PDB file of C-alpha atoms in Angstrom:
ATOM      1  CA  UNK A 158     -12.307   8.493  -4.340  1.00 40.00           C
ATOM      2  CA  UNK A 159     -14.563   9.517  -1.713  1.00 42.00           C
ATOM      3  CA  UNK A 160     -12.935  12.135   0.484  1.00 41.00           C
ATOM      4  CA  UNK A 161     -14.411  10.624   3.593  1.00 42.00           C
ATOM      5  CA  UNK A 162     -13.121   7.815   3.119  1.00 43.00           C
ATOM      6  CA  UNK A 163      -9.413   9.256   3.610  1.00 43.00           C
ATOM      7  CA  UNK A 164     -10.048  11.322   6.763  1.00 47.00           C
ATOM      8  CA  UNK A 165     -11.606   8.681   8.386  1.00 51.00           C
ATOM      9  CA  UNK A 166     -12.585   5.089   8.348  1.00 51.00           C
ATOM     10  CA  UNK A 167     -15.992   3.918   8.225  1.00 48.00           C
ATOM     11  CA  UNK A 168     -17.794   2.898  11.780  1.00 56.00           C
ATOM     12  CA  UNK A 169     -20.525   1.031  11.979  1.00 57.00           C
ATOM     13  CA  UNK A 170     -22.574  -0.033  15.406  1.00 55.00           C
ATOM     14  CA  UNK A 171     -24.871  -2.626  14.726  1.00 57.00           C
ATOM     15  CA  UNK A 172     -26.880  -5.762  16.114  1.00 58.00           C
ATOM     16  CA  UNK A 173     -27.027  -9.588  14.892  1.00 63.00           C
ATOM     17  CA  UNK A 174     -28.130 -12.502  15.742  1.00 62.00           C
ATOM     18  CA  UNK A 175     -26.566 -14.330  19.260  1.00 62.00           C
ATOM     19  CA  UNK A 176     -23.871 -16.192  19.728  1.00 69.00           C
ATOM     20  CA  UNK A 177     -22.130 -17.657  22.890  1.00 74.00           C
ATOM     21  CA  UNK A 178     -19.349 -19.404  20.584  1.00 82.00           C
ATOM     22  CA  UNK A 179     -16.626 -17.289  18.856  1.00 87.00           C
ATOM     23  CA  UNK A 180     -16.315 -17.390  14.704  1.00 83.00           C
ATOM     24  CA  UNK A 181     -14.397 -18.910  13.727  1.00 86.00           C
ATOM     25  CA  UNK A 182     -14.541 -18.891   9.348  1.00 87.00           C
ATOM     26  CA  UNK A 183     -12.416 -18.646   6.238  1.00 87.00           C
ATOM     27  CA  UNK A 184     -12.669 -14.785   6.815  1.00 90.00           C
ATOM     28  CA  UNK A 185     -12.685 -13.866  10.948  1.00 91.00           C
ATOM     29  CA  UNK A 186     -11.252 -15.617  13.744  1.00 89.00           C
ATOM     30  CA  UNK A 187     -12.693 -14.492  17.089  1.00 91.00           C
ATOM     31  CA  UNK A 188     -11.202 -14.780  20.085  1.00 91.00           C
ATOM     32  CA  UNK A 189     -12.362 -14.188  24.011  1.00 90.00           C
ATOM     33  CA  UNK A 190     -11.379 -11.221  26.146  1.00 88.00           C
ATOM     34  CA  UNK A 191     -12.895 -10.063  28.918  1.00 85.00           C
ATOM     35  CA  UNK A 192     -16.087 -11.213  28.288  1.00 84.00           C
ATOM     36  CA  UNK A 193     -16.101  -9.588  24.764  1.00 89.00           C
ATOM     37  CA  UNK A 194     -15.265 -11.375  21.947  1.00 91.00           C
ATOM     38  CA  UNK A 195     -12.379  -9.575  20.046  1.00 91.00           C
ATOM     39  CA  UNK A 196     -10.297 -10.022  16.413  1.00 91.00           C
ATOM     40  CA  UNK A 197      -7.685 -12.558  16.426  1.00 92.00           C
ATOM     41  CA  UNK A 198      -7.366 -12.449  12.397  1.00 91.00           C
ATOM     42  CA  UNK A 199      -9.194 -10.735  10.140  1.00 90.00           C
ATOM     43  CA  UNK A 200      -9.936  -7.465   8.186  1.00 92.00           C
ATOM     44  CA  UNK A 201     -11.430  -5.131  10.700  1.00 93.00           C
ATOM     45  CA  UNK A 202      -9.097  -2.212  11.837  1.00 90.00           C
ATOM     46  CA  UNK A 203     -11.232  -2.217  15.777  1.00 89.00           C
ATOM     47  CA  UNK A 204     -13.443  -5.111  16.448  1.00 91.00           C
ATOM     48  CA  UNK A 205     -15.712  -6.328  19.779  1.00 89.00           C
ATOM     49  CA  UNK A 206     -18.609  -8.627  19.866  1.00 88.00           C
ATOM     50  CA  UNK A 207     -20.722  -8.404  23.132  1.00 86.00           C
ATOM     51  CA  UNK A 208     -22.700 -11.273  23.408  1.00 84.00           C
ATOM     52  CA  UNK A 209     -26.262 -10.544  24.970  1.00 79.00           C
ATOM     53  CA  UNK A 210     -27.403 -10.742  28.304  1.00 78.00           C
ATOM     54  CA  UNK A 211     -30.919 -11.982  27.446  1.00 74.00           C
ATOM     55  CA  UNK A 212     -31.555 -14.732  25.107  1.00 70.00           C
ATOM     56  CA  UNK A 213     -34.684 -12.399  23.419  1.00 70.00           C
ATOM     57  CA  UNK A 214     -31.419  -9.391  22.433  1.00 76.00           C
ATOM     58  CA  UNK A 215     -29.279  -9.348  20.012  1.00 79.00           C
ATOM     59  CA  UNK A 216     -25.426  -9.059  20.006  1.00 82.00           C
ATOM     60  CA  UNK A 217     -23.610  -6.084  19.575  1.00 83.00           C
ATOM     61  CA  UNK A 218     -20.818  -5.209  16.855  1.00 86.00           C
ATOM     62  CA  UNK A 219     -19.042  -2.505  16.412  1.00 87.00           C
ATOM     63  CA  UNK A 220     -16.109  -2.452  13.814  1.00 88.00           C
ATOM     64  CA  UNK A 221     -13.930  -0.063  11.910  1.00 89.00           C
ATOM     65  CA  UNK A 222     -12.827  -1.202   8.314  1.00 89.00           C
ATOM     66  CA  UNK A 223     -11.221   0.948   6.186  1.00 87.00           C
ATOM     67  CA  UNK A 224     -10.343   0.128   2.326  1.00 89.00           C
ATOM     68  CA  UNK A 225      -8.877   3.562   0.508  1.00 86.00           C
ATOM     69  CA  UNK A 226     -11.971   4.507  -1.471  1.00 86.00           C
ATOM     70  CA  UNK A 227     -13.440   1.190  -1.637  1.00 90.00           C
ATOM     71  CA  UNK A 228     -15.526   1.317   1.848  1.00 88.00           C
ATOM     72  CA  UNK A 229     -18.631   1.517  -0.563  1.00 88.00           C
ATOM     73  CA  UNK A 230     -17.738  -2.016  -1.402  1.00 89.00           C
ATOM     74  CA  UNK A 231     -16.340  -4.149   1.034  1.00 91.00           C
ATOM     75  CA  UNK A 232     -18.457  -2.326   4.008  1.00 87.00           C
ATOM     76  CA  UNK A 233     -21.332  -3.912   2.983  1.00 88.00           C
ATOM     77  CA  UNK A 234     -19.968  -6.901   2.174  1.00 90.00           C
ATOM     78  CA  UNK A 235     -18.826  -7.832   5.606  1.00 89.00           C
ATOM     79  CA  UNK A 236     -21.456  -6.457   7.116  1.00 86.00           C
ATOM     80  CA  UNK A 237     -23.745  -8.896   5.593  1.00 86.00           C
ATOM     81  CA  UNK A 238     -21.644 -11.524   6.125  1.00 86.00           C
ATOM     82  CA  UNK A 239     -21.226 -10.713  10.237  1.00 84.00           C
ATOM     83  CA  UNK A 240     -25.008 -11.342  10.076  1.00 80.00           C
ATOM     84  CA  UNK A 241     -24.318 -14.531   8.396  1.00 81.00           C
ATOM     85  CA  UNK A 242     -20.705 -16.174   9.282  1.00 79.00           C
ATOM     86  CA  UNK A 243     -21.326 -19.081   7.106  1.00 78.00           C
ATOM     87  CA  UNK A 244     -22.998 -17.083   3.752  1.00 84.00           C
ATOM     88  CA  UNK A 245     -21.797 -18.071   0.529  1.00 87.00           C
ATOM     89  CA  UNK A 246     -21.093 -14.579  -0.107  1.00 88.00           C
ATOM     90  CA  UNK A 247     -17.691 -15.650   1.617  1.00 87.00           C
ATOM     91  CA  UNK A 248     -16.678 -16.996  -1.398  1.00 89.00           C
ATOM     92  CA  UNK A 249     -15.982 -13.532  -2.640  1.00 90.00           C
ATOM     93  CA  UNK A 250     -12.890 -13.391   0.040  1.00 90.00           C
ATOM     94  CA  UNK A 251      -9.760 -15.269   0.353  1.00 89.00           C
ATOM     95  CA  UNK A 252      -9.763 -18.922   2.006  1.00 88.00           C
ATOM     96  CA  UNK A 253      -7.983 -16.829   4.354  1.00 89.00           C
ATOM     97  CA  UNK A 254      -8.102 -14.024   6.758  1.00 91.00           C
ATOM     98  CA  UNK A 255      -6.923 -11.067   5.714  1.00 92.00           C
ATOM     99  CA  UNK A 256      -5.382  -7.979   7.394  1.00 93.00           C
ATOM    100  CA  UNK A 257      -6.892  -4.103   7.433  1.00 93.00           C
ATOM    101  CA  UNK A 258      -3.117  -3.232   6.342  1.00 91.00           C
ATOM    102  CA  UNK A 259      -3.732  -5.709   3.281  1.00 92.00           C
ATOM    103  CA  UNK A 260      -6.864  -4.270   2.443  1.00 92.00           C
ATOM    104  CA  UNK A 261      -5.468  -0.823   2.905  1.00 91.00           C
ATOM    105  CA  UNK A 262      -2.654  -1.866   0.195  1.00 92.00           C
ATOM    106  CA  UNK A 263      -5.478  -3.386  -1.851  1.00 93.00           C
ATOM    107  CA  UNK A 264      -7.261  -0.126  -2.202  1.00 92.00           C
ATOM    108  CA  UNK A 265      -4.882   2.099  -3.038  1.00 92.00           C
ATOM    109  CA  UNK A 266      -3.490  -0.571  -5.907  1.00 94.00           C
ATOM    110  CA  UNK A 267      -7.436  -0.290  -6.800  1.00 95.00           C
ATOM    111  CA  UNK A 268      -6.977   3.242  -7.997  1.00 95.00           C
ATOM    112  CA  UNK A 269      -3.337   3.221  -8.699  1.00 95.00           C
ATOM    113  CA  UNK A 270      -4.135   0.562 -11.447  1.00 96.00           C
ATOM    114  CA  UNK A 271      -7.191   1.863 -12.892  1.00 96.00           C
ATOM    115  CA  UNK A 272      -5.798   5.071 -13.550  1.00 96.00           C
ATOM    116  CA  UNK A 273      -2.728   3.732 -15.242  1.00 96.00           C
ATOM    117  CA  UNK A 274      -4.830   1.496 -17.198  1.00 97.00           C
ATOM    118  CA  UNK A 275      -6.736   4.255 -18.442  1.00 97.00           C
ATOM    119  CA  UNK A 276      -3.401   5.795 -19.311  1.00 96.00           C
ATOM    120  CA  UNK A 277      -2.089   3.147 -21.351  1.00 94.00           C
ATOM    121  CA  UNK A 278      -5.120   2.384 -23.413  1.00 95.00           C
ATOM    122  CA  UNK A 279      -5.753   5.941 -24.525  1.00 95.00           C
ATOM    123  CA  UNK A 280      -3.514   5.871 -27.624  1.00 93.00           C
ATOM    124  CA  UNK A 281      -5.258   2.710 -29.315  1.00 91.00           C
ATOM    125  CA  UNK A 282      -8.616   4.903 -28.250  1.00 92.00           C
ATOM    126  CA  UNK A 283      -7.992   8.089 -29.281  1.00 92.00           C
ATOM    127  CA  UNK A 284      -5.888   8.370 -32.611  1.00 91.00           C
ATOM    128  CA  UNK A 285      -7.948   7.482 -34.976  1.00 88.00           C
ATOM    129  CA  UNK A 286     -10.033  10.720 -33.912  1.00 88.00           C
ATOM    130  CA  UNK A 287      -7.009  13.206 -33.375  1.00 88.00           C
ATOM    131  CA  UNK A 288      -5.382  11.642 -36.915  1.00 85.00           C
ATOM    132  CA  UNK A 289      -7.035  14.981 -38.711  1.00 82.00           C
ATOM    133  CA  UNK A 290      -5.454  17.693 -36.298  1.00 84.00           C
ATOM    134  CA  UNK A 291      -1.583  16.151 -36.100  1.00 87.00           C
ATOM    135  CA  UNK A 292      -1.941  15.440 -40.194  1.00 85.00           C
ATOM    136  CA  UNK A 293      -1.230  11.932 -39.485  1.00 86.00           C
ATOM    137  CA  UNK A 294      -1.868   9.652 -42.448  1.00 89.00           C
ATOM    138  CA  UNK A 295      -2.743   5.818 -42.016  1.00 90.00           C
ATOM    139  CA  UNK A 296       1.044   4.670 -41.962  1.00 92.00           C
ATOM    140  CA  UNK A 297       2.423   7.238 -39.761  1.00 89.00           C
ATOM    141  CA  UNK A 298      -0.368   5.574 -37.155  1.00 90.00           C
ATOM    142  CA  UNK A 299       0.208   2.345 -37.972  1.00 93.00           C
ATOM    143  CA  UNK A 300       4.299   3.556 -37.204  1.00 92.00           C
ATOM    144  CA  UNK A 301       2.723   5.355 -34.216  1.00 92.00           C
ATOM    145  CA  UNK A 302       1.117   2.478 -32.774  1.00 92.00           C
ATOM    146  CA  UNK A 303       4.294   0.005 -33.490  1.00 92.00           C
ATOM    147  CA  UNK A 304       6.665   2.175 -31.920  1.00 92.00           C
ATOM    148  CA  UNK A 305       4.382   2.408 -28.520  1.00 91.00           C
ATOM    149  CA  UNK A 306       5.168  -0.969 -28.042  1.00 89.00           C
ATOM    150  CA  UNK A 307       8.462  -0.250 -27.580  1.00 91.00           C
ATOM    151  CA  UNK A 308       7.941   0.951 -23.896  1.00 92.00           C
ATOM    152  CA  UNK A 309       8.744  -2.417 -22.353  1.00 92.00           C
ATOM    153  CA  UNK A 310      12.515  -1.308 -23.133  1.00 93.00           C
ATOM    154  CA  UNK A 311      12.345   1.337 -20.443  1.00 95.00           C
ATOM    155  CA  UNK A 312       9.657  -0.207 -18.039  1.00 95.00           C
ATOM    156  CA  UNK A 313      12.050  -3.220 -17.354  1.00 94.00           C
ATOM    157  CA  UNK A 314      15.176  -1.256 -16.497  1.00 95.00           C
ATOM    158  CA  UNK A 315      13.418   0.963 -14.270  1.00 95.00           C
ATOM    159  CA  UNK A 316      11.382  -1.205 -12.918  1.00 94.00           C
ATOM    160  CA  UNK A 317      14.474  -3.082 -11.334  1.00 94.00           C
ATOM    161  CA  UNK A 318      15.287  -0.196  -9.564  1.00 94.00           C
ATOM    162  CA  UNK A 319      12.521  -1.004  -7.115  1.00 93.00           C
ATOM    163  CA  UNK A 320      15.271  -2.944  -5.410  1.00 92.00           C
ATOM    164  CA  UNK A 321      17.563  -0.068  -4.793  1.00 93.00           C
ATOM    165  CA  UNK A 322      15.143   3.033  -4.727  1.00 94.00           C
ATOM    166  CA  UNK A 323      12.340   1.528  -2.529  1.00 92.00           C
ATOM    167  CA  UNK A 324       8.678  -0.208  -4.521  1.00 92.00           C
ATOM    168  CA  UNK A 325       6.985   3.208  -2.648  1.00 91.00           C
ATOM    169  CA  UNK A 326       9.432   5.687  -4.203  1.00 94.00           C
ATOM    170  CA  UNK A 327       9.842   3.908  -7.775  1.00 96.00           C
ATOM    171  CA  UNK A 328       6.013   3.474  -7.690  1.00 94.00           C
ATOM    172  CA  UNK A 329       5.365   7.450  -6.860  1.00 93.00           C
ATOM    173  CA  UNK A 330       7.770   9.003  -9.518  1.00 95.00           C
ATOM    174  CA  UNK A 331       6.598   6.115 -12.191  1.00 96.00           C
ATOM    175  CA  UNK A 332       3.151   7.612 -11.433  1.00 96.00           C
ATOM    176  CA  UNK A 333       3.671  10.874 -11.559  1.00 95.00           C
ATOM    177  CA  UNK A 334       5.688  10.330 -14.882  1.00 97.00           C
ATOM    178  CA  UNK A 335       2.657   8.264 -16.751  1.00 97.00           C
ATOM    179  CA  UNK A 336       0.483  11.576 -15.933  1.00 97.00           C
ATOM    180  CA  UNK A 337       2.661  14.145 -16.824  1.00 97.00           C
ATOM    181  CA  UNK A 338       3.243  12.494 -19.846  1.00 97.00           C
ATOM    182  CA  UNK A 339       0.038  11.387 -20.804  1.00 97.00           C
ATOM    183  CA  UNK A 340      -1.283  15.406 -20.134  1.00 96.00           C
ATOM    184  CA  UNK A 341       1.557  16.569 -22.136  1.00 96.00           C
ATOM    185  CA  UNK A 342       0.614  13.761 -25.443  1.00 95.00           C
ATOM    186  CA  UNK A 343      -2.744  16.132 -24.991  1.00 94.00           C
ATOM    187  CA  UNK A 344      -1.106  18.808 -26.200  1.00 94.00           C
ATOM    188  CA  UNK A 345       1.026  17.671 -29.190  1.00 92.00           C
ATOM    189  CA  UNK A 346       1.343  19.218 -32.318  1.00 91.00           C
ATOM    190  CA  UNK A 347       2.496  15.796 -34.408  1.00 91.00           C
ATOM    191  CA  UNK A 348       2.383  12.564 -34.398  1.00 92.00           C
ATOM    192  CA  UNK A 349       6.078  12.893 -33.565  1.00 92.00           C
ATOM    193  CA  UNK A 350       5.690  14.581 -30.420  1.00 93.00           C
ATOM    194  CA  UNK A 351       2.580  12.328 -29.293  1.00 94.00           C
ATOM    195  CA  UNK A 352       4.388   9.129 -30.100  1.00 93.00           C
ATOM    196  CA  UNK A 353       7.675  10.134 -27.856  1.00 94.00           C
ATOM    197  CA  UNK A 354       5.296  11.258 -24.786  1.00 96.00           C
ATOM    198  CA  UNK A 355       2.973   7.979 -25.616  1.00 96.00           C
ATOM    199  CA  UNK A 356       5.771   5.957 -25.236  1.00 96.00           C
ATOM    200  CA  UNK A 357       7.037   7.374 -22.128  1.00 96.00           C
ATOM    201  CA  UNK A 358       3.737   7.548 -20.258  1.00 97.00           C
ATOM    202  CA  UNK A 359       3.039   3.391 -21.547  1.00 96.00           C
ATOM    203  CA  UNK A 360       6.000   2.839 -20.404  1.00 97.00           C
ATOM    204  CA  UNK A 361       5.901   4.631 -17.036  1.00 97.00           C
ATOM    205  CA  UNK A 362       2.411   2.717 -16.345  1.00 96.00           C
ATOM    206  CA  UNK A 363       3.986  -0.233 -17.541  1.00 96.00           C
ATOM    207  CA  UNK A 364       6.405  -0.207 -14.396  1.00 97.00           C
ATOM    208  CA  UNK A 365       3.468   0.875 -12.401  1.00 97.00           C
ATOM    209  CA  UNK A 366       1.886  -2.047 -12.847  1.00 96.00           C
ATOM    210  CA  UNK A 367       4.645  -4.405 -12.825  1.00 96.00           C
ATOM    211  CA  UNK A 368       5.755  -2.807  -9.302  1.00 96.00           C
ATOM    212  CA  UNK A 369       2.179  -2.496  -7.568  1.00 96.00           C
ATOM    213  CA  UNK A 370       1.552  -6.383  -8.541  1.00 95.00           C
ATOM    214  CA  UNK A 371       4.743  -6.776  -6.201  1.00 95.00           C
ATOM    215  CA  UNK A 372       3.755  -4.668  -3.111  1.00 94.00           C
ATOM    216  CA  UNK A 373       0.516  -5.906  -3.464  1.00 94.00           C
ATOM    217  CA  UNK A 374       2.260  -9.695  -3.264  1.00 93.00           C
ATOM    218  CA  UNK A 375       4.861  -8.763  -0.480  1.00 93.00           C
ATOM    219  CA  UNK A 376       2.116  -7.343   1.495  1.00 91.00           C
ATOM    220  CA  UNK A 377      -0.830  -9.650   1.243  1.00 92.00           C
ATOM    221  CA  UNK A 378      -1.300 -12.614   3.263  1.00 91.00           C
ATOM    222  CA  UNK A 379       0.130 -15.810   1.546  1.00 89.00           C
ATOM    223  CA  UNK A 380      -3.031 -17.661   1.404  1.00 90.00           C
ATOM    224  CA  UNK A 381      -5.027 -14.448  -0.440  1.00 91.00           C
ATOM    225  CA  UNK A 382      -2.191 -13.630  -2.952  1.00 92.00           C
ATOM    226  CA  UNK A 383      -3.935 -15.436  -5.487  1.00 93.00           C
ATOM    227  CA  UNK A 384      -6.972 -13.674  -4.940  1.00 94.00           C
ATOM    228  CA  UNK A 385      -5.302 -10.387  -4.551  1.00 94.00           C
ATOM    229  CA  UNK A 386      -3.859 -11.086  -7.838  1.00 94.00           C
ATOM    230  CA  UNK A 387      -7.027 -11.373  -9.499  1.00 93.00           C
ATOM    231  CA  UNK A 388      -9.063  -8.649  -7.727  1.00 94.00           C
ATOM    232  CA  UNK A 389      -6.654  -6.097  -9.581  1.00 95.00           C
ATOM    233  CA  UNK A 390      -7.549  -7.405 -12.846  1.00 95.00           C
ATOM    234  CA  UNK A 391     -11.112  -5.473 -12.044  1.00 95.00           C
ATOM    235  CA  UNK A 392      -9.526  -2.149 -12.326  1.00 96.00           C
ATOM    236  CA  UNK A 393      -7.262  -2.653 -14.785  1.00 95.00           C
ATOM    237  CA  UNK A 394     -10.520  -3.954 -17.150  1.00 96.00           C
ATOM    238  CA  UNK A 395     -12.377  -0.853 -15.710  1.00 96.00           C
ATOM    239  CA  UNK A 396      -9.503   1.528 -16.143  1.00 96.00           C
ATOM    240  CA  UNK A 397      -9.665   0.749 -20.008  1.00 95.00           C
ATOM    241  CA  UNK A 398     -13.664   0.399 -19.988  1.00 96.00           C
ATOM    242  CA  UNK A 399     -13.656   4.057 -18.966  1.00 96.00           C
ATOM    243  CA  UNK A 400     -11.303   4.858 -21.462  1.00 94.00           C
ATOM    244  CA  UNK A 401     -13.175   3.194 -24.709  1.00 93.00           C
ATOM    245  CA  UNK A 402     -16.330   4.218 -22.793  1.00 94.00           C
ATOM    246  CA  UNK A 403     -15.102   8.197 -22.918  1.00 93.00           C
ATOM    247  CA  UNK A 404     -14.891   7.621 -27.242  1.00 91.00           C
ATOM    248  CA  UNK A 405     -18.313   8.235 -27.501  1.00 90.00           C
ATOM    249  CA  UNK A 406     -17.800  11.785 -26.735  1.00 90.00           C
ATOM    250  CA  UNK A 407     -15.165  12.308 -29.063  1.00 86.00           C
ATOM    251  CA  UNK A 408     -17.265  13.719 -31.711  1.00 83.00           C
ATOM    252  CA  UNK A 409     -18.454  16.928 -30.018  1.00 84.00           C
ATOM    253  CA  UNK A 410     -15.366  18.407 -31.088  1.00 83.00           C
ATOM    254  CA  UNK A 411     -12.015  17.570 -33.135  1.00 84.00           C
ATOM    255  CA  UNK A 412     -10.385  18.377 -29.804  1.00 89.00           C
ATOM    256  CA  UNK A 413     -11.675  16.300 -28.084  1.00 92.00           C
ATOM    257  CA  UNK A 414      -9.816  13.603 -27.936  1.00 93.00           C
ATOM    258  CA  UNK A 415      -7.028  16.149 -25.789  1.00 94.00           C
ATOM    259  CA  UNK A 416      -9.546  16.146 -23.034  1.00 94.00           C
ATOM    260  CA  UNK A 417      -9.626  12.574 -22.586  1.00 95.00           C
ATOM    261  CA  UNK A 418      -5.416  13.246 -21.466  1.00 96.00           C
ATOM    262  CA  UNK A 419      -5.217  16.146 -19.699  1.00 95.00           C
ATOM    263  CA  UNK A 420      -8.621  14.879 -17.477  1.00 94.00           C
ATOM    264  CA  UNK A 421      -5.884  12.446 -15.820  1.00 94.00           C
ATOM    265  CA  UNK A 422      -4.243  14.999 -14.174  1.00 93.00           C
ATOM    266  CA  UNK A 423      -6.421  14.770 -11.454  1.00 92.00           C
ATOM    267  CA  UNK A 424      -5.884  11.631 -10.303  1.00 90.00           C
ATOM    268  CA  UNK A 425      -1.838  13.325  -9.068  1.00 87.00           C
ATOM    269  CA  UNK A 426      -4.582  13.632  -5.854  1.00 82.00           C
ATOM    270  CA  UNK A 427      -3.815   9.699  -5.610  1.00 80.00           C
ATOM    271  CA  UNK A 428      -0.237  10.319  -4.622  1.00 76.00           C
ATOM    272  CA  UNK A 429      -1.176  11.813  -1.017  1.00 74.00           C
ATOM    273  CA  UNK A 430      -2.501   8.479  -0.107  1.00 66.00           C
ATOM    274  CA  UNK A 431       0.420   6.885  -1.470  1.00 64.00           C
ATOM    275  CA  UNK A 432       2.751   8.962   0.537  1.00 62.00           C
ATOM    276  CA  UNK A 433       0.545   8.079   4.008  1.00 61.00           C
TER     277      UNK A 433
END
């Protein structure tokens, strides 16, 4: 995530083409105020249009949008389409307006996701290549990899205690669980060891997932659910791209495979923006 990105949002001061009327589009309702035209609905955290004074200028925009790590993306996005109200590049957003606190939710499921993802594919990844250093012959994998499947059994119990605990707190101690977890499965002597931490950490990203896919529908806009819904099925496809994409480098050493867990241990950075 870039750091700059959580200090500050990004501000951008720019000119487009005139426009007397307000917008009015699936994406930004404008509305009049004091000569200016200002945000009714839409995604920008500060927003003001001034219209030009001579029909040869251009109008003036200055905006603040701010998507956890993700400013990369969407900054451009609605840039280009402030240019152009009407693009077809709107098609990329909701039919709907939607709020810098939904996009702020968005971002930080963005991440959450991915590196859970990455979390729970790593076992179907990576045994194959640790199978010589924990002795494990073909059926204690194949035992391995039924008995990981048995997480579901503890993600559904806990994740019903979203409704007591709070999504934020269940979501922040399931996280921190699926790393710990997965960085301690990096250090296991047996397949024994590596299939009780495996199933914990699949598990704990299990109710991750289950629980994020709820704050992310409590807190997005009704008419963008559905689209909400299917933007986090990008990082959850990336999250396990990285993962299979990280088995090329497995054969450097017959540790390697360790590396690929304990490298998640960074992303316990993730849980300051959480707590904001």
């Amino acid at each position: 995530m870039d750091s700059s990105d959580t200090k500050r949002p990004l501000s951008i001061l720019a000119r487009y083409p005139t426009s007397a009327d307000p917008i009015v589009s699936s994406w930004l309702i404008e509305m009049e105020s004091q000569g200016h035209f200002i945000q009714e609905e839409g995604p920008f955290r500060r927003y003001r249009r001034t219209p030009a004074t001579d029909p040869a200028e251009s109008d003036r925009i200055e905006f603040e949008l701010w998507v956890p790590g993700l400013n990369w993306l969407f900054g451009p996005l609605y840039k280009r389409l402030l240019g152009n109200p009407d693009s077809k590049l709107s098609s990329l957003l909701p039919p709907a307006p939607i709020s810098p606190a939904s996009l702020v939710t968005l971002g930080l499921a963005f991440w959450i996701t991915l590196v859970v993802a990455y979390c729970a594919t790593l076992l179907g990844q990576t045994l194959a290549f640790g199978a010589g250093s924990l002795h494990a012959t073909s059926f204690d994998q194949a035992v391995l990899l039924g008995a990981s499947r048995f997480d579901v059994l503890i993600a559904i119990p806990v994740t019903r205690l979203a409704d007591r605990l709070g999504r934020v707190v269940v979501l922040k101690w399931s996280f921190v669980a699926a790393i710990v977890a997965t960085v301690i499965s990096g250090l296991s002597p047996d397949t024994f060891v590596l299939g009780v931490f495996q199933i914990l950490a699949k598990a704990a990203a299990t109710t991750v997932t289950l629980v994020v896919v709820v704050l992310v529908a409590e807190s997005v806009e009704s008419k963008a659910r559905a689209w909400a819904m299917g933007f986090l099925i990008l990082p959850t496809a990336l999250g396990a791209g990285i993962c299979a994409a990280l088995v090329s480098t497995l054969g450097i050493t017959n540790w390697m495979w360790r590396v690929l867990f304990f490298v998640t241990i960074f992303a316990l950075a993730l849980l300051w923006s959480v707590r904001r």
